């Protein structure tokens, strides 16, 4: 990419972002259709399929960086993306909620609180893993990467059990929350696809094509964007934590807006929390590909971004419990707090060395 002119790099970056946005919509729609027709629902298989589908750009960038031996890029991509994807909830709060009420008030559910707790727990293991020796590895695996993957799987099993009912009043849903059950938008998408004559085979074909397009675009957007923005004076750390993380979060924005438009506010938050809990699992992929522990190579900036992700997630978990009523600038007070904290966090990031 270094031999290309800046205008060409910018065109490649923007074109890749457009592909990720459009393919992300197709991935989401066809994931829901396949989930309904294969009776995956909110079962373990459905949760894994959705997590992989919405994080294909991050998977592509992580695999590409690991194969190139750029472990710092892999770590920064994963941890920088978590904070940005949490900020996506503020975008959904401002743009996608009808009737006018804070997103966390309409979506309040103990299951979502558990999902947020899983994100925090996984990120806690990430911080611990960064402090381990880089020599701790066996069969191309590192203890931290394996424990993160185990935490994620165990968390999914517990969430799957919680989705079937909790020993709380109203099954863990707050009174006055969304009237229809979580995930109802998936059924609506499947009915719409059936009405248009979309077969299961066609849905699978579109899903595969969108997945391939997203994977390719993910690699191109990282290579072209890093080169272009470096020429503009933006450091690799800031690029990964802001521009690249935002670009790779486009699938979450598109799917979240669709869910909130259909009144499935719980699913919108669940997709973000679920994706954030899955992203650190990619350290296992990076470790296997590179053949060496990845987390011990993390910089101070990566640990800083991990802490920022924990803080932002905690704010929304608190919002789900306290259910704010008032809105400011069309957002709940929790979303405003997240935006302020994220802005302060990125400002602080520029002062950190290494």
Short mmCIF file of C-alpha atoms in Angstrom, two decimals:
data_model
loop_
_atom_site.label_atom_id
_atom_site.label_comp_id
_atom_site.label_asym_id
_atom_site.label_seq_id
_atom_site.Cartn_x
_atom_site.Cartn_y
_atom_site.Cartn_z
CA UNK A 1 0.00 0.00 0.00
CA UNK A 2 2.95 2.31 0.55
CA UNK A 3 3.45 2.81 -3.20
CA UNK A 4 -0.10 4.12 -3.72
CA UNK A 5 -0.94 7.83 -3.72
CA UNK A 6 -2.91 9.35 -0.85
CA UNK A 7 -6.09 9.95 -2.94
CA UNK A 8 -6.10 6.29 -4.02
CA UNK A 9 -5.62 5.15 -0.42
CA UNK A 10 -8.50 7.36 0.71
CA UNK A 11 -10.76 5.95 -2.02
CA UNK A 12 -9.85 2.39 -0.98
CA UNK A 13 -10.55 3.22 2.66
CA UNK A 14 -13.96 4.78 1.94
CA UNK A 15 -14.92 2.04 -0.53
CA UNK A 16 -14.02 -0.64 2.02
CA UNK A 17 -16.09 1.16 4.66
CA UNK A 18 -19.07 1.22 2.29
CA UNK A 19 -18.66 -2.50 1.60
CA UNK A 20 -18.49 -3.26 5.34
CA UNK A 21 -21.66 -1.20 5.95
CA UNK A 22 -23.69 -2.81 3.15
CA UNK A 23 -22.37 -6.32 3.74
CA UNK A 24 -23.00 -5.87 7.46
CA UNK A 25 -26.69 -5.27 6.80
CA UNK A 26 -26.89 -8.36 4.59
CA UNK A 27 -25.02 -10.42 7.16
CA UNK A 28 -27.37 -9.36 9.93
CA UNK A 29 -30.55 -9.97 7.94
CA UNK A 30 -29.49 -13.38 6.66
CA UNK A 31 -28.03 -14.42 10.02
CA UNK A 32 -31.46 -13.82 11.55
CA UNK A 33 -33.21 -15.70 8.72
CA UNK A 34 -30.87 -18.69 9.04
CA UNK A 35 -31.11 -18.58 12.84
CA UNK A 36 -34.91 -18.76 12.69
CA UNK A 37 -35.11 -21.43 10.00
CA UNK A 38 -32.43 -23.62 11.58
CA UNK A 39 -34.15 -23.14 14.96
CA UNK A 40 -30.99 -21.74 16.55
CA UNK A 41 -32.81 -18.84 18.17
CA UNK A 42 -30.93 -17.59 21.22
CA UNK A 43 -29.29 -20.98 21.71
CA UNK A 44 -25.52 -21.36 21.90
CA UNK A 45 -25.18 -21.90 18.14
CA UNK A 46 -27.14 -18.76 17.35
CA UNK A 47 -25.12 -16.63 19.75
CA UNK A 48 -21.83 -17.88 18.29
CA UNK A 49 -23.03 -17.36 14.70
CA UNK A 50 -24.11 -13.79 15.45
CA UNK A 51 -20.89 -12.95 17.31
CA UNK A 52 -18.75 -14.16 14.41
CA UNK A 53 -20.90 -12.50 11.74
CA UNK A 54 -20.86 -9.02 13.29
CA UNK A 55 -17.13 -9.14 14.01
CA UNK A 56 -15.83 -10.37 10.66
CA UNK A 57 -13.89 -7.12 9.99
CA UNK A 58 -12.04 -7.52 13.31
CA UNK A 59 -11.43 -11.22 12.56
CA UNK A 60 -9.93 -10.35 9.17
CA UNK A 61 -7.68 -7.62 10.57
CA UNK A 62 -6.53 -9.77 13.51
CA UNK A 63 -5.69 -12.76 11.28
CA UNK A 64 -3.91 -10.57 8.73
CA UNK A 65 -1.88 -8.78 11.39
CA UNK A 66 -0.94 -12.04 13.12
CA UNK A 67 0.23 -13.62 9.84
CA UNK A 68 2.34 -10.52 9.15
CA UNK A 69 3.83 -10.68 12.64
CA UNK A 70 2.28 -7.31 13.56
CA UNK A 71 1.04 -8.40 16.97
CA UNK A 72 0.67 -4.80 18.18
CA UNK A 73 -1.85 -4.12 15.42
CA UNK A 74 -3.81 -7.24 16.38
CA UNK A 75 -3.96 -6.26 20.05
CA UNK A 76 -4.85 -2.63 19.34
CA UNK A 77 -7.59 -3.61 16.88
CA UNK A 78 -9.29 -5.88 19.39
CA UNK A 79 -9.09 -3.67 22.47
CA UNK A 80 -9.70 -0.38 20.67
CA UNK A 81 -12.82 -1.79 19.05
CA UNK A 82 -14.49 -2.63 22.37
CA UNK A 83 -14.63 0.97 23.59
CA UNK A 84 -15.93 2.25 20.25
CA UNK A 85 -18.58 -0.44 19.95
CA UNK A 86 -19.84 0.52 23.40
CA UNK A 87 -20.15 4.12 22.19
CA UNK A 88 -22.34 2.77 19.36
CA UNK A 89 -25.06 2.38 22.01
CA UNK A 90 -25.10 6.16 22.43
CA UNK A 91 -25.63 6.49 18.67
CA UNK A 92 -28.53 4.04 18.84
CA UNK A 93 -29.94 5.89 21.85
CA UNK A 94 -29.94 9.20 19.97
CA UNK A 95 -31.02 7.97 16.53
CA UNK A 96 -33.00 4.79 16.86
CA UNK A 97 -35.29 4.82 19.90
CA UNK A 98 -39.03 5.21 19.38
CA UNK A 99 -40.96 6.18 21.51
CA UNK A 100 -38.73 8.85 22.99
CA UNK A 101 -37.15 7.34 26.08
CA UNK A 102 -33.60 6.34 27.05
CA UNK A 103 -32.48 3.11 25.41
CA UNK A 104 -31.56 1.47 28.72
CA UNK A 105 -35.00 2.25 30.18
CA UNK A 106 -36.80 0.44 27.38
CA UNK A 107 -34.32 -2.45 27.23
CA UNK A 108 -33.80 -3.00 30.97
CA UNK A 109 -33.28 -6.70 31.67
CA UNK A 110 -31.26 -8.75 34.13
CA UNK A 111 -30.01 -10.86 31.23
CA UNK A 112 -28.45 -7.76 29.69
CA UNK A 113 -26.86 -6.93 33.04
CA UNK A 114 -25.32 -10.42 33.01
CA UNK A 115 -24.06 -9.86 29.45
CA UNK A 116 -22.39 -6.62 30.54
CA UNK A 117 -20.85 -8.44 33.51
CA UNK A 118 -19.43 -11.04 31.09
CA UNK A 119 -17.75 -8.27 29.08
CA UNK A 120 -16.21 -6.83 32.26
CA UNK A 121 -15.03 -10.27 33.44
CA UNK A 122 -13.41 -11.10 30.08
CA UNK A 123 -11.65 -7.72 29.98
CA UNK A 124 -10.40 -8.34 33.52
CA UNK A 125 -8.73 -11.53 32.28
CA UNK A 126 -7.25 -9.53 29.40
CA UNK A 127 -5.57 -7.13 31.83
CA UNK A 128 -4.19 -10.05 33.83
CA UNK A 129 -2.96 -11.72 30.64
CA UNK A 130 -0.92 -8.67 29.65
CA UNK A 131 1.17 -9.12 32.80
CA UNK A 132 2.13 -12.74 32.17
CA UNK A 133 5.48 -13.80 30.78
CA UNK A 134 5.73 -14.08 27.01
CA UNK A 135 7.41 -17.46 27.47
CA UNK A 136 4.24 -19.10 28.82
CA UNK A 137 3.07 -21.07 25.79
CA UNK A 138 2.34 -24.69 24.88
CA UNK A 139 1.25 -26.12 21.53
CA UNK A 140 0.90 -22.59 20.09
CA UNK A 141 -1.45 -21.64 22.95
CA UNK A 142 -1.08 -19.23 25.87
CA UNK A 143 -2.87 -19.54 29.24
CA UNK A 144 -4.57 -16.13 29.01
CA UNK A 145 -5.97 -16.71 25.50
CA UNK A 146 -7.35 -20.11 26.51
CA UNK A 147 -8.92 -18.77 29.73
CA UNK A 148 -10.56 -15.90 27.83
CA UNK A 149 -12.10 -18.38 25.38
CA UNK A 150 -13.30 -20.56 28.26
CA UNK A 151 -14.81 -17.56 30.05
CA UNK A 152 -16.67 -16.67 26.87
CA UNK A 153 -18.07 -20.16 26.31
CA UNK A 154 -19.11 -20.57 29.96
CA UNK A 155 -20.67 -17.10 29.84
CA UNK A 156 -22.69 -18.04 26.74
CA UNK A 157 -23.93 -21.19 28.45
CA UNK A 158 -25.06 -19.20 31.49
CA UNK A 159 -26.70 -16.53 29.30
CA UNK A 160 -28.48 -19.20 27.30
CA UNK A 161 -29.86 -20.59 30.55
CA UNK A 162 -30.79 -17.11 31.80
CA UNK A 163 -32.67 -16.34 28.56
CA UNK A 164 -35.06 -19.20 29.39
CA UNK A 165 -36.03 -17.56 32.66
CA UNK A 166 -34.54 -16.24 35.88
CA UNK A 167 -35.91 -16.73 39.42
CA UNK A 168 -36.99 -13.08 39.51
CA UNK A 169 -40.28 -11.33 39.05
CA UNK A 170 -41.28 -11.05 35.38
CA UNK A 171 -38.39 -13.32 34.45
CA UNK A 172 -35.77 -10.62 34.85
CA UNK A 173 -37.39 -7.99 32.60
CA UNK A 174 -38.18 -4.62 34.13
CA UNK A 175 -41.81 -3.42 34.18
CA UNK A 176 -42.52 -1.00 31.36
CA UNK A 177 -39.73 -2.36 29.15
CA UNK A 178 -40.27 -3.22 25.49
CA UNK A 179 -43.66 -4.94 25.10
CA UNK A 180 -42.53 -7.70 22.76
CA UNK A 181 -40.00 -10.38 23.77
CA UNK A 182 -36.32 -9.99 22.98
CA UNK A 183 -35.44 -11.26 19.52
CA UNK A 184 -38.88 -10.67 18.01
CA UNK A 185 -37.24 -8.67 15.21
CA UNK A 186 -35.56 -11.86 13.97
CA UNK A 187 -38.94 -13.47 13.41
CA UNK A 188 -40.15 -10.39 11.54
CA UNK A 189 -37.12 -10.50 9.26
CA UNK A 190 -37.68 -14.19 8.57
CA UNK A 191 -41.35 -13.60 7.72
CA UNK A 192 -40.38 -10.75 5.40
CA UNK A 193 -37.83 -12.99 3.67
CA UNK A 194 -40.41 -15.75 3.29
CA UNK A 195 -42.85 -13.25 1.83
CA UNK A 196 -40.26 -12.30 -0.78
CA UNK A 197 -39.63 -15.95 -1.65
CA UNK A 198 -36.11 -16.07 -0.21
CA UNK A 199 -35.12 -19.72 0.22
CA UNK A 200 -32.80 -21.00 2.93
CA UNK A 201 -30.20 -21.81 0.27
CA UNK A 202 -30.31 -18.27 -1.07
CA UNK A 203 -30.03 -16.82 2.43
CA UNK A 204 -26.97 -19.00 3.05
CA UNK A 205 -25.45 -17.92 -0.28
CA UNK A 206 -25.97 -14.22 0.47
CA UNK A 207 -24.58 -14.75 3.97
CA UNK A 208 -21.43 -16.38 2.55
CA UNK A 209 -20.95 -13.70 -0.11
CA UNK A 210 -21.40 -10.93 2.46
CA UNK A 211 -18.97 -12.66 4.83
CA UNK A 212 -16.28 -12.92 2.14
CA UNK A 213 -16.80 -9.29 1.11
CA UNK A 214 -16.53 -8.18 4.74
CA UNK A 215 -13.36 -10.18 5.32
CA UNK A 216 -11.65 -8.74 2.24
CA UNK A 217 -12.84 -5.20 3.01
CA UNK A 218 -11.61 -5.57 6.59
CA UNK A 219 -8.05 -6.23 5.44
CA UNK A 220 -8.11 -3.47 2.80
CA UNK A 221 -9.52 -0.87 5.22
CA UNK A 222 -6.79 -1.59 7.77
CA UNK A 223 -3.91 -1.49 5.26
CA UNK A 224 -5.11 1.55 3.30
CA UNK A 225 -6.31 3.46 6.36
CA UNK A 226 -3.12 2.95 8.36
CA UNK A 227 -0.97 4.20 5.49
CA UNK A 228 -3.22 7.15 4.60
CA UNK A 229 -3.76 8.47 8.12
CA UNK A 230 -0.09 7.99 8.99
CA UNK A 231 0.68 10.39 6.16
CA UNK A 232 -1.75 12.86 7.73
CA UNK A 233 0.17 12.72 11.00
CA UNK A 234 -2.23 10.47 12.95
CA UNK A 235 -0.34 7.96 15.09
CA UNK A 236 -1.01 4.28 14.69
CA UNK A 237 -2.41 4.12 18.23
CA UNK A 238 -4.94 6.88 17.66
CA UNK A 239 -5.82 5.53 14.22
CA UNK A 240 -6.55 2.06 15.61
CA UNK A 241 -8.51 3.34 18.61
CA UNK A 242 -10.65 5.82 16.69
CA UNK A 243 -10.82 5.72 12.88
CA UNK A 244 -10.22 1.98 12.34
CA UNK A 245 -12.32 0.95 15.34
CA UNK A 246 -15.20 3.13 14.13
CA UNK A 247 -14.98 1.77 10.58
CA UNK A 248 -15.02 -1.85 11.76
CA UNK A 249 -17.99 -1.07 14.01
CA UNK A 250 -20.20 -0.23 11.03
CA UNK A 251 -21.91 -3.67 11.07
CA UNK A 252 -22.92 -3.11 14.71
CA UNK A 253 -24.32 0.33 13.87
CA UNK A 254 -26.35 -0.96 10.92
CA UNK A 255 -27.72 -3.98 12.78
CA UNK A 256 -28.41 -1.93 15.91
CA UNK A 257 -30.38 0.68 13.99
CA UNK A 258 -32.44 -2.09 12.38
CA UNK A 259 -33.21 -3.65 15.77
CA UNK A 260 -34.21 -0.37 17.40
CA UNK A 261 -36.34 0.55 14.38
CA UNK A 262 -38.26 -2.68 14.93
CA UNK A 263 -38.56 -1.97 18.66
CA UNK A 264 -36.17 -4.75 19.70
CA UNK A 265 -34.09 -2.63 22.08
CA UNK A 266 -32.86 -5.55 24.15
CA UNK A 267 -31.42 -7.25 21.05
CA UNK A 268 -29.63 -4.03 20.05
CA UNK A 269 -27.79 -3.85 23.39
CA UNK A 270 -27.25 -7.61 23.46
CA UNK A 271 -25.54 -7.52 20.06
CA UNK A 272 -23.08 -4.88 21.29
CA UNK A 273 -22.32 -6.61 24.59
CA UNK A 274 -22.11 -9.97 22.83
CA UNK A 275 -19.67 -8.65 20.25
CA UNK A 276 -17.52 -7.01 22.92
CA UNK A 277 -17.36 -10.23 24.93
CA UNK A 278 -16.33 -12.12 21.77
CA UNK A 279 -13.58 -9.77 20.55
CA UNK A 280 -10.97 -10.83 23.18
CA UNK A 281 -11.49 -14.45 22.04
CA UNK A 282 -9.62 -13.37 18.91
CA UNK A 283 -6.45 -13.36 21.00
CA UNK A 284 -6.64 -17.15 20.77
CA UNK A 285 -6.80 -16.90 16.96
CA UNK A 286 -3.86 -14.48 16.88
CA UNK A 287 -1.83 -16.70 19.22
CA UNK A 288 -2.42 -19.84 17.13
CA UNK A 289 -1.54 -18.05 13.89
CA UNK A 290 1.55 -16.25 15.19
CA UNK A 291 2.75 -19.14 17.36
CA UNK A 292 3.52 -16.88 20.32
CA UNK A 293 1.52 -15.30 23.18
CA UNK A 294 -0.05 -12.06 21.98
CA UNK A 295 -1.26 -10.39 25.17
CA UNK A 296 2.22 -9.96 26.74
CA UNK A 297 3.06 -7.72 23.75
CA UNK A 298 0.33 -5.25 24.72
CA UNK A 299 1.41 -1.65 25.19
CA UNK A 300 0.37 0.70 27.99
CA UNK A 301 -2.10 2.21 25.53
CA UNK A 302 -3.77 -1.18 24.99
CA UNK A 303 -4.23 -1.72 28.73
CA UNK A 304 -5.56 1.85 28.97
CA UNK A 305 -8.16 1.14 26.25
CA UNK A 306 -9.15 -2.06 28.05
CA UNK A 307 -9.83 -0.09 31.22
CA UNK A 308 -11.81 2.45 29.19
CA UNK A 309 -13.94 -0.38 27.79
CA UNK A 310 -14.61 -1.65 31.32
CA UNK A 311 -15.67 1.82 32.50
CA UNK A 312 -18.01 2.44 29.56
CA UNK A 313 -19.61 -0.99 29.95
CA UNK A 314 -20.11 -0.36 33.67
CA UNK A 315 -21.94 2.89 32.89
CA UNK A 316 -24.44 1.11 30.69
CA UNK A 317 -24.87 -1.77 33.14
CA UNK A 318 -25.67 0.86 35.77
CA UNK A 319 -28.15 2.46 33.36
CA UNK A 320 -29.89 -0.88 32.84
CA UNK A 321 -30.34 -1.20 36.60
CA UNK A 322 -31.37 2.39 37.41
CA UNK A 323 -33.32 2.96 34.15
CA UNK A 324 -33.00 6.74 33.66
CA UNK A 325 -36.19 8.53 32.62
CA UNK A 326 -35.05 11.91 31.35
CA UNK A 327 -33.36 12.62 28.03
CA UNK A 328 -30.86 15.27 27.13
CA UNK A 329 -29.94 15.84 23.49
CA UNK A 330 -32.25 12.87 22.74
CA UNK A 331 -30.11 10.57 24.91
CA UNK A 332 -30.27 9.11 28.38
CA UNK A 333 -27.85 10.42 30.98
CA UNK A 334 -25.88 7.16 30.73
CA UNK A 335 -25.25 7.68 27.00
CA UNK A 336 -24.14 11.26 27.61
CA UNK A 337 -21.78 10.04 30.34
CA UNK A 338 -20.35 7.44 27.95
CA UNK A 339 -19.70 10.06 25.26
CA UNK A 340 -17.99 12.38 27.74
CA UNK A 341 -15.90 9.58 29.24
CA UNK A 342 -14.89 8.31 25.80
CA UNK A 343 -13.83 11.80 24.68
CA UNK A 344 -11.80 12.26 27.86
CA UNK A 345 -10.36 8.78 27.45
CA UNK A 346 -9.16 9.42 23.90
CA UNK A 347 -7.70 12.77 25.00
CA UNK A 348 -5.83 10.95 27.74
CA UNK A 349 -4.65 8.33 25.26
CA UNK A 350 -2.60 10.96 23.42
CA UNK A 351 -0.51 11.56 26.52
CA UNK A 352 0.56 7.94 26.97
CA UNK A 353 3.83 6.65 25.63
CA UNK A 354 4.34 3.02 24.67
#
